[in-house]
XYZ file of N, CA and C in Angstrom:
192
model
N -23.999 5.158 -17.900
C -22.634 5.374 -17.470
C -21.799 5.684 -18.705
N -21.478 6.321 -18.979
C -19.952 7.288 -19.667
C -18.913 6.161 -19.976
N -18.170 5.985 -21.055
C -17.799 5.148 -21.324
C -16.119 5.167 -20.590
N -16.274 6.169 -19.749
C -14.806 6.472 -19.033
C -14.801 5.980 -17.653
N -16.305 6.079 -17.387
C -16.360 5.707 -15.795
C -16.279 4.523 -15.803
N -17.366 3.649 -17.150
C -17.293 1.998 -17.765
C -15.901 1.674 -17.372
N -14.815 2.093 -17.649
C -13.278 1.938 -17.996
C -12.864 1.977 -16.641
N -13.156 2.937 -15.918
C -12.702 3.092 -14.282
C -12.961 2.294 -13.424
N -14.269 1.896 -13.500
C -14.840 0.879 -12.800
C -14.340 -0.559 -13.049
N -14.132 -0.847 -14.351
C -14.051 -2.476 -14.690
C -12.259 -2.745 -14.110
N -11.918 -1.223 -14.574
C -10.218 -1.860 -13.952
C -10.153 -1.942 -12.749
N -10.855 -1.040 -11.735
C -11.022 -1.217 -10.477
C -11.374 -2.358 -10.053
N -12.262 -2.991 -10.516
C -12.994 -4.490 -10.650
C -11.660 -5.280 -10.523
N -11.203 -5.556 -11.660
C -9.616 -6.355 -12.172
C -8.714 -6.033 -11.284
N -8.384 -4.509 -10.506
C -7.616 -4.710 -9.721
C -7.596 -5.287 -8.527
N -8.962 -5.235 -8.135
C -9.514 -6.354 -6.918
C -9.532 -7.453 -7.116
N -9.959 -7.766 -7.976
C -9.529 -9.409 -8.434
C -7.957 -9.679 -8.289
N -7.151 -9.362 -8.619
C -6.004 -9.318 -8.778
C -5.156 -9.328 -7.108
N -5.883 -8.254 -7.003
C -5.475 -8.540 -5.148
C -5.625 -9.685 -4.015
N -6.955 -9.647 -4.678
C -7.482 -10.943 -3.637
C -7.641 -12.227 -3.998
N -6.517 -12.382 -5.287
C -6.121 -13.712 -5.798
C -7.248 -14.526 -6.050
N -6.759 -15.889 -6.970
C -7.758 -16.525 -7.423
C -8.165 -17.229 -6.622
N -8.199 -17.806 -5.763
C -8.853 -18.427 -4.800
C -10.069 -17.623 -3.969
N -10.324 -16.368 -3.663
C -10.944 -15.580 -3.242
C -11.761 -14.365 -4.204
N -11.480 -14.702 -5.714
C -11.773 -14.371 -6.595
C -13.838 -14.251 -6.635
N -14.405 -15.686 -6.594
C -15.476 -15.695 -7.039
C -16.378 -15.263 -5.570
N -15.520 -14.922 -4.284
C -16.043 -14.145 -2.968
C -16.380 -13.183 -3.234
N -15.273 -11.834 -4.024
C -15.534 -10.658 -4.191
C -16.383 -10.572 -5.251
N -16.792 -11.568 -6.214
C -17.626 -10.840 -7.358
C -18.880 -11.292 -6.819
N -19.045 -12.796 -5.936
C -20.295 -12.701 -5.448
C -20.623 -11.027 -4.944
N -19.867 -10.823 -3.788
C -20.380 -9.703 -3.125
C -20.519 -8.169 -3.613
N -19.808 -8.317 -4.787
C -19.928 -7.077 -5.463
C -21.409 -7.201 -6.203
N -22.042 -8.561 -6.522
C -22.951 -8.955 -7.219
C -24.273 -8.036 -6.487
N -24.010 -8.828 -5.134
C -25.266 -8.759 -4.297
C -25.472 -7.527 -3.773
N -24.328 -6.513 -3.756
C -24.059 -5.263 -3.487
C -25.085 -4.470 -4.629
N -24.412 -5.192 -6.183
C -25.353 -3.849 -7.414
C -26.965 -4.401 -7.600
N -27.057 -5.838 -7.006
C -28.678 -6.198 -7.498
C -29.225 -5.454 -6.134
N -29.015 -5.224 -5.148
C -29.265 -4.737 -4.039
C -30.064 -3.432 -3.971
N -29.026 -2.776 -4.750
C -29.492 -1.320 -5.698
C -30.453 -1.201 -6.497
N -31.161 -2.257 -7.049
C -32.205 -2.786 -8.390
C -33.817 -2.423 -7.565
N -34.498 -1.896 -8.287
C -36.075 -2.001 -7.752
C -36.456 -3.204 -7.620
N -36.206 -3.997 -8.190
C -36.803 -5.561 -8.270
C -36.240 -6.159 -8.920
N -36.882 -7.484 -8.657
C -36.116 -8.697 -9.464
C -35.893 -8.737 -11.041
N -37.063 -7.518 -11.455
C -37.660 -7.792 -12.889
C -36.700 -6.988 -13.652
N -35.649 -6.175 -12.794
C -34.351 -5.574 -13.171
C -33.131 -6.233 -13.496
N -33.439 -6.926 -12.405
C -31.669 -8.166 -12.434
C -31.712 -9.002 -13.352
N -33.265 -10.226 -13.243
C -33.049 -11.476 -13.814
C -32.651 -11.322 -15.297
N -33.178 -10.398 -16.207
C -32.359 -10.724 -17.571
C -31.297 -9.798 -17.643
N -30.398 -9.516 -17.012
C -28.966 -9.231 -16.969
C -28.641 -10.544 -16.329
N -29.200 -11.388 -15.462
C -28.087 -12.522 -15.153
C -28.626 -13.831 -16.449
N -29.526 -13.794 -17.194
C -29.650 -14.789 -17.616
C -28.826 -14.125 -19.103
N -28.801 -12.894 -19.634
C -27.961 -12.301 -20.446
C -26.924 -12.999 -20.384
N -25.989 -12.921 -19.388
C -24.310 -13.150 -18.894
C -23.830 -14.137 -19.037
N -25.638 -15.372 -18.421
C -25.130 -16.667 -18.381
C -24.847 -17.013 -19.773
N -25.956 -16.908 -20.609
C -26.162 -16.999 -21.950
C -24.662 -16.436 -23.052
N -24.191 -15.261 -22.569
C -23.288 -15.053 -23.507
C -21.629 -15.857 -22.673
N -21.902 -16.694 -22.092
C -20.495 -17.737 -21.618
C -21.511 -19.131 -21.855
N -21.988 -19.338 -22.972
C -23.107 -20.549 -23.145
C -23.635 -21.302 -21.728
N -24.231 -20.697 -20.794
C -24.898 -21.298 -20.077
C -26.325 -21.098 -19.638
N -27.145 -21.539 -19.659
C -28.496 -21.542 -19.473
C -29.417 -20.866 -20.923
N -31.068 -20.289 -20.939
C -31.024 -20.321 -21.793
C -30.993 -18.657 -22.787
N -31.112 -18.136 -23.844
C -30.722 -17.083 -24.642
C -31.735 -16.416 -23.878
N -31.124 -15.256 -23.461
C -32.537 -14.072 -23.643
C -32.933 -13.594 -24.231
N -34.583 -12.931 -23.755
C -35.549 -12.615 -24.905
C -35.516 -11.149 -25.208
């Protein structure tokens, strides 16, 4: 992805967040979640992007 569409997308992201307030916040990113792993050939696609993510907000462990 183009570092413009990167830019289009993430504010789009933020502006949905923004809409659907913080209380309904961690609804839409679940479902946006399950929406892009959805898209993935397999698991062996997703799991180290989610253990990446966790890892860089210190949670769980570093990836390899």
């Amino acid at each position: 992805m183009h570092a413009e569409d990167l830019d289009r997308s993430y504010t789009a992201l933020c502006q949905a967040l923004e809409r659907v307030g913080e209380g309904k916040a961690p609804l839409l990113l679940a479902m946006v979640s399950l929406a892009l792993i959805a898209r993935q050939a397999s698991a062996e696609d997703v799991l180290p992007l989610i253990a990446q993510a966790a890892a860089s907000i210190g949670e769980g462990p570093t990836p390899e």
